[in-house]
XYZ file of N, CA and C in Angstrom:
468
model
N -183.914 -29.285 74.611
C -184.581 -28.987 75.865
C -185.745 -28.038 75.580
N -186.771 -28.205 76.391
C -187.930 -27.326 76.235
C -188.342 -26.801 77.602
N -189.077 -25.712 77.581
C -189.532 -25.096 78.823
C -190.785 -25.810 79.302
N -190.700 -26.397 80.496
C -191.857 -27.023 81.132
C -192.351 -26.075 82.211
N -193.669 -25.909 82.283
C -194.251 -24.981 83.258
C -195.073 -25.749 84.282
N -194.966 -25.296 85.523
C -195.684 -25.890 86.635
C -196.428 -24.760 87.340
N -197.762 -24.783 87.263
C -198.581 -23.696 87.780
C -199.282 -24.102 89.064
N -199.310 -23.167 90.006
C -200.064 -23.379 91.237
C -201.546 -23.184 90.946
N -202.353 -23.554 91.917
C -203.764 -23.186 91.869
C -203.845 -21.669 92.042
N -204.952 -21.095 91.627
C -205.169 -19.672 91.863
C -205.482 -19.489 93.341
N -204.798 -18.540 93.953
C -205.017 -18.206 95.359
C -205.663 -16.826 95.430
N -206.491 -16.637 96.420
C -207.189 -15.360 96.610
C -206.634 -14.671 97.843
N -206.233 -13.426 97.669
C -205.669 -12.631 98.757
C -206.620 -11.463 98.990
N -207.146 -11.313 100.208
C -208.139 -10.257 100.467
C -207.513 -8.869 100.633
N -206.795 -8.442 99.601
C -206.191 -7.110 99.576
C -206.192 -6.612 98.138
N -206.142 -5.303 97.983
C -206.095 -4.677 96.667
C -204.830 -5.114 95.923
N -204.926 -5.269 94.607
C -203.822 -5.785 93.792
C -202.558 -4.931 93.936
N -202.678 -3.613 94.026
C -201.497 -2.761 94.142
C -200.768 -3.002 95.459
N -201.508 -3.230 96.533
C -200.903 -3.508 97.837
C -200.118 -4.815 97.774
N -200.721 -5.839 97.171
C -200.065 -7.141 97.045
C -198.818 -7.014 96.166
N -198.947 -6.332 95.033
C -197.805 -6.146 94.140
C -196.654 -5.439 94.863
N -196.954 -4.355 95.574
C -195.912 -3.599 96.278
C -195.185 -4.474 97.292
N -195.918 -5.358 97.953
C -195.295 -6.244 98.945
C -194.326 -7.206 98.257
N -194.706 -7.775 97.128
C -193.866 -8.761 96.454
C -192.766 -8.123 95.604
N -192.930 -6.879 95.161
C -191.961 -6.233 94.272
C -190.656 -5.882 94.975
N -190.689 -5.732 96.291
C -189.470 -5.517 97.076
C -189.331 -6.733 97.977
N -188.409 -7.613 97.638
C -188.316 -8.899 98.335
C -187.940 -8.766 99.809
N -187.422 -7.618 100.209
C -187.150 -7.412 101.644
C -188.441 -7.509 102.450
N -189.571 -7.173 101.819
C -190.860 -7.268 102.510
C -191.194 -8.703 102.891
N -190.663 -9.668 102.161
C -190.960 -11.068 102.462
C -190.215 -11.566 103.698
N -189.172 -10.855 104.099
C -188.443 -11.284 105.301
C -189.321 -11.198 106.546
N -190.389 -10.391 106.496
C -191.286 -10.299 107.646
C -192.090 -11.591 107.838
N -192.058 -12.475 106.845
C -192.748 -13.762 107.013
C -192.225 -14.500 108.232
N -190.944 -14.329 108.522
C -190.361 -14.996 109.707
C -191.097 -14.571 110.972
N -191.279 -13.264 111.127
C -191.962 -12.769 112.322
C -193.441 -13.158 112.318
N -194.042 -13.127 111.125
C -195.464 -13.438 111.048
C -195.752 -14.880 111.433
N -194.807 -15.773 111.215
C -195.029 -17.172 111.579
C -195.182 -17.354 113.090
N -194.705 -16.387 113.858
C -194.873 -16.450 115.305
C -196.283 -16.050 115.729
N -197.024 -15.386 114.863
C -198.381 -14.940 115.146
C -199.342 -16.137 115.045
N -200.062 -16.460 116.123
C -200.969 -17.615 116.097
C -202.029 -17.549 114.996
N -202.528 -16.360 114.684
C -203.552 -16.230 113.641
C -202.974 -16.589 112.266
N -201.749 -16.148 112.007
C -201.093 -16.460 110.729
C -200.804 -17.953 110.653
N -200.297 -18.518 111.738
C -200.005 -19.962 111.757
C -201.276 -20.773 111.515
N -202.381 -20.326 112.089
C -203.652 -21.029 111.901
C -204.095 -20.969 110.441
N -203.988 -19.784 109.813
C -204.338 -19.651 108.391
C -203.457 -20.540 107.523
N -202.164 -20.538 107.823
C -201.235 -21.343 107.036
C -201.482 -22.832 107.252
N -201.758 -23.221 108.498
C -202.009 -24.636 108.796
C -203.258 -25.141 108.083
N -204.205 -24.242 107.821
C -205.416 -24.638 107.106
C -205.137 -24.891 105.623
N -204.053 -24.320 105.108
C -203.746 -24.442 103.686
C -202.558 -25.350 103.386
N -201.690 -25.556 104.376
C -200.454 -26.300 104.145
C -200.393 -27.467 105.131
N -200.134 -28.708 104.668
C -199.997 -29.839 105.582
C -198.888 -29.574 106.608
N -199.022 -30.137 107.803
C -198.115 -29.861 108.919
C -196.649 -30.128 108.570
N -196.363 -31.239 107.886
C -194.969 -31.542 107.558
C -194.411 -30.528 106.553
N -195.233 -30.093 105.629
C -194.799 -29.103 104.632
C -194.611 -27.735 105.295
N -195.471 -27.414 106.273
C -195.347 -26.149 106.985
C -194.043 -26.106 107.771
N -193.696 -27.203 108.427
C -192.438 -27.263 109.182
C -191.242 -27.102 108.247
N -191.292 -27.743 107.076
C -190.206 -27.619 106.101
C -190.122 -26.187 105.575
N -191.270 -25.557 105.337
C -191.293 -24.175 104.855
C -190.707 -23.231 105.903
N -191.038 -23.455 107.172
C -190.495 -22.626 108.247
C -188.975 -22.753 108.310
N -188.487 -23.975 108.199
C -187.042 -24.199 108.242
C -186.368 -23.517 107.050
N -186.950 -23.657 105.878
C -186.404 -23.035 104.673
C -186.400 -21.516 104.812
N -187.483 -20.962 105.346
C -187.620 -19.519 105.511
C -186.556 -18.961 106.452
N -186.217 -19.698 107.488
C -185.196 -19.251 108.435
C -183.837 -19.083 107.767
N -183.570 -19.860 106.733
C -182.265 -19.820 106.071
C -182.217 -18.840 104.895
N -183.352 -18.292 104.496
C -183.386 -17.405 103.333
C -182.807 -16.038 103.652
N -182.177 -15.449 102.620
C -181.662 -14.085 102.705
C -182.368 -13.263 101.642
N -182.818 -12.071 102.028
C -183.583 -11.222 101.120
C -182.892 -9.882 100.910
N -182.920 -9.383 99.690
C -182.658 -7.971 99.438
C -183.717 -7.513 98.439
N -183.628 -6.301 97.932
C -184.723 -5.756 97.109
C -185.065 -6.642 95.919
N -184.057 -7.145 95.215
C -184.284 -7.859 93.965
C -183.973 -9.347 94.012
N -183.426 -9.844 95.107
C -183.031 -11.251 95.142
C -183.416 -11.927 96.450
N -183.569 -13.226 96.339
C -183.735 -14.071 97.520
C -182.782 -15.250 97.338
N -182.038 -15.553 98.402
C -181.109 -16.681 98.382
C -181.632 -17.744 99.335
N -181.571 -18.986 98.867
C -182.037 -20.080 99.703
C -181.190 -21.306 99.491
N -181.190 -22.161 100.494
C -180.473 -23.430 100.419
C -181.414 -24.497 99.879
N -180.899 -25.319 99.008
C -181.688 -26.410 98.450
C -180.838 -27.675 98.492
N -181.426 -28.814 98.180
C -180.637 -30.050 98.153
C -179.471 -30.003 97.162
N -179.525 -29.097 96.170
C -178.446 -29.004 95.184
C -177.515 -27.827 95.462
N -177.644 -27.181 96.618
C -176.791 -26.058 96.979
C -177.564 -24.756 97.034
N -176.818 -23.653 97.135
C -177.458 -22.340 97.222
C -178.043 -21.939 95.873
N -179.251 -21.433 95.917
C -179.953 -20.951 94.733
C -180.337 -19.503 94.978
N -180.192 -18.695 93.960
C -180.598 -17.300 94.031
C -181.678 -17.058 92.987
N -182.769 -16.444 93.412
C -183.820 -16.016 92.488
C -183.766 -14.505 92.410
N -183.606 -13.989 91.187
C -183.493 -12.546 90.965
C -184.687 -12.052 90.156
N -185.240 -10.928 90.579
C -186.294 -10.308 89.772
C -185.628 -9.760 88.511
N -186.135 -10.178 87.357
C -185.588 -9.703 86.085
C -186.564 -8.786 85.358
N -187.830 -8.800 85.788
C -188.815 -7.925 85.159
C -189.964 -7.663 86.117
N -190.366 -6.407 86.172
C -191.540 -6.010 86.948
C -192.557 -5.424 85.975
N -193.778 -5.933 86.019
C -194.855 -5.417 85.189
C -195.979 -4.999 86.150
N -195.852 -3.780 86.643
C -196.746 -3.288 87.697
C -198.164 -3.130 87.170
N -199.148 -3.517 87.900
C -199.178 -4.272 89.147
C -199.516 -5.749 88.931
N -199.141 -6.310 87.781
C -199.677 -7.638 87.499
C -198.697 -8.787 87.425
N -197.394 -8.536 87.350
C -196.495 -9.680 87.204
C -195.081 -9.349 87.664
N -194.462 -10.314 88.316
C -193.042 -10.259 88.656
C -192.405 -11.492 88.045
N -191.296 -11.289 87.337
C -190.602 -12.414 86.704
C -189.224 -12.561 87.334
N -188.892 -13.797 87.658
C -187.626 -14.124 88.304
C -186.839 -15.083 87.423
N -185.527 -15.063 87.626
C -184.659 -16.032 86.971
C -183.756 -16.626 88.044
N -183.521 -17.932 87.953
C -182.668 -18.610 88.917
C -181.199 -18.484 88.551
N -180.375 -18.332 89.566
C -178.924 -18.337 89.401
C -178.373 -19.414 90.319
N -177.422 -20.176 89.831
C -176.861 -21.262 90.631
C -177.738 -22.496 90.613
N -178.665 -22.552 89.698
C -179.560 -23.704 89.597
C -178.963 -24.726 88.636
N -179.178 -26.003 88.889
C -178.607 -27.029 88.011
C -179.253 -27.051 86.622
N -180.446 -26.477 86.497
C -181.126 -26.348 85.213
C -181.639 -24.915 85.114
N -181.800 -24.375 83.895
C -182.373 -23.025 83.779
C -183.767 -22.989 84.420
N -183.957 -22.054 85.337
C -185.177 -22.000 86.139
C -185.736 -20.583 86.130
N -187.065 -20.485 86.005
C -187.758 -19.200 85.974
C -188.959 -19.282 86.906
N -189.398 -18.127 87.383
C -190.553 -18.082 88.266
C -191.339 -16.822 87.941
N -192.665 -16.953 87.913
C -193.543 -15.812 87.692
C -194.554 -15.761 88.818
N -194.800 -14.573 89.333
C -195.909 -14.338 90.257
C -196.873 -13.440 89.487
N -198.044 -13.997 89.169
C -199.037 -13.258 88.396
C -200.160 -12.812 89.324
N -200.563 -11.560 89.174
C -201.598 -10.965 90.020
C -202.685 -10.358 89.150
N -203.927 -10.572 89.554
C -205.067 -9.959 88.871
C -206.049 -9.449 89.912
N -206.603 -8.242 89.686
C -207.628 -7.774 90.623
C -208.866 -8.649 90.494
N -209.491 -8.880 91.620
C -210.756 -9.626 91.666
C -211.716 -8.760 92.483
N -212.216 -7.720 91.859
C -212.968 -6.704 92.589
C -211.981 -5.682 93.122
N -212.474 -4.805 93.978
C -211.617 -3.733 94.484
C -210.728 -4.143 95.642
N -211.151 -5.152 96.398
C -210.427 -5.478 97.623
C -209.927 -6.923 97.661
N -209.745 -7.535 96.499
C -209.247 -8.904 96.471
C -208.355 -9.077 95.246
N -207.342 -9.933 95.399
C -206.395 -10.208 94.320
C -206.316 -11.703 94.086
N -206.302 -12.080 92.810
C -206.052 -13.467 92.436
C -204.558 -13.583 92.135
N -203.944 -14.652 92.642
C -202.510 -14.853 92.443
C -202.255 -16.271 91.955
N -201.308 -16.385 91.034
C -200.851 -17.696 90.574
C -199.327 -17.637 90.501
N -198.686 -18.724 90.945
C -197.236 -18.868 90.852
C -196.952 -19.904 89.773
N -196.062 -19.563 88.864
C -195.652 -20.483 87.810
C -194.140 -20.652 87.873
N -193.703 -21.891 87.825
C -192.274 -22.198 87.749
C -192.020 -22.793 86.378
N -191.025 -22.268 85.709
C -190.617 -22.784 84.404
C -189.215 -23.350 84.505
N -189.003 -24.510 83.914
C -187.684 -25.141 83.928
C -187.385 -25.698 82.543
N -186.183 -25.447 82.077
C -185.773 -25.989 80.788
C -185.140 -27.351 81.024
N -185.913 -28.377 80.680
C -185.463 -29.749 80.907
C -185.747 -30.598 79.675
N -184.969 -31.655 79.538
C -185.238 -32.579 78.439
C -186.318 -33.570 78.873
N -186.740 -34.379 77.946
C -187.836 -35.319 78.179
C -187.562 -36.243 79.363
N -186.341 -36.721 79.493
C -186.010 -37.678 80.554
C -185.963 -37.019 81.919
N -185.450 -35.794 81.984
C -185.378 -35.089 83.266
C -186.745 -34.624 83.737
N -187.656 -34.378 82.797
C -188.971 -33.860 83.157
C -189.662 -34.766 84.161
N -189.564 -36.064 83.973
C -190.226 -36.987 84.905
C -189.612 -36.914 86.302
N -188.335 -36.574 86.398
C -187.678 -36.487 87.710
C -187.990 -35.187 88.433
N -188.154 -34.101 87.688
C -188.325 -32.791 88.333
C -189.772 -32.331 88.405
N -190.672 -32.993 87.709
C -192.065 -32.527 87.665
C -192.704 -32.443 89.042
N -192.625 -33.503 89.816
C -193.289 -33.508 91.123
C -192.694 -32.464 92.074
N -191.352 -32.401 92.243
C -190.816 -31.384 93.153
C -191.109 -29.949 92.710
N -191.080 -29.693 91.404
C -191.346 -28.327 90.940
C -192.814 -27.965 91.066
N -193.708 -28.918 90.875
C -195.129 -28.652 91.087
C -195.390 -28.373 92.567
N -194.757 -29.164 93.437
C -194.902 -28.940 94.880
C -194.337 -27.579 95.273
N -193.238 -27.180 94.650
C -192.643 -25.871 94.950
C -193.585 -24.745 94.536
N -194.193 -24.851 93.370
C -195.134 -23.816 92.911
C -196.330 -23.728 93.855
N -196.895 -24.883 94.211
C -198.042 -24.906 95.121
C -197.668 -24.383 96.504
N -196.522 -24.827 97.011
C -196.091 -24.406 98.348
C -195.817 -22.921 98.424
N -195.153 -22.384 97.402
C -194.864 -20.947 97.393
C -196.151 -20.141 97.318
N -197.083 -20.570 96.493
C -198.368 -19.861 96.390
C -199.100 -19.883 97.726
N -199.123 -21.034 98.386
C -199.774 -21.136 99.700
C -199.099 -20.222 100.712
N -197.784 -20.218 100.736
C -197.047 -19.409 101.687
C -197.298 -17.928 101.452
N -197.217 -17.485 100.206
C -197.433 -16.063 99.894
C -198.864 -15.619 100.182
N -199.830 -16.494 99.902
C -201.234 -16.127 100.115
C -201.614 -16.129 101.596
N -201.027 -17.029 102.371
C -201.432 -17.171 103.770
C -200.806 -16.122 104.684
N -199.603 -15.699 104.378
C -198.890 -14.776 105.277
C -199.001 -13.346 104.765
N -200.123 -12.739 105.012
C -200.317 -11.347 104.575
C -200.228 -10.407 105.730
């Protein structure tokens, strides 16, 4: 088995890198996404970046998520999955590892300053899969990386 990586496009967040890092470093901060989805301005920003069917699925998924400082639990087609922060590299990277996943799964949120008041962000998902499984998981994992990046960038 080898590690396959699926990277999102680079997203731009109009906030200082330290502010963005602090928000993502404590996963309880992400629970406010639920409330933010009720805000018409946030919904409009997200709708501009995420197709309507994907936005509805993301909203449903978000409603079922549980957050604490270092972990997020979510329901997936293969059961409950937990993503745990395993490394913080302030202010540029958060590394996660999946627990309860059918394959070894990793996630990185990479942040870079882009001037004083903007941050570049990329989400990378890594999965240890063999050659045959790669063709089955490539599309869903690429969509997950893109969707997560869109969600994190749009709901500030």
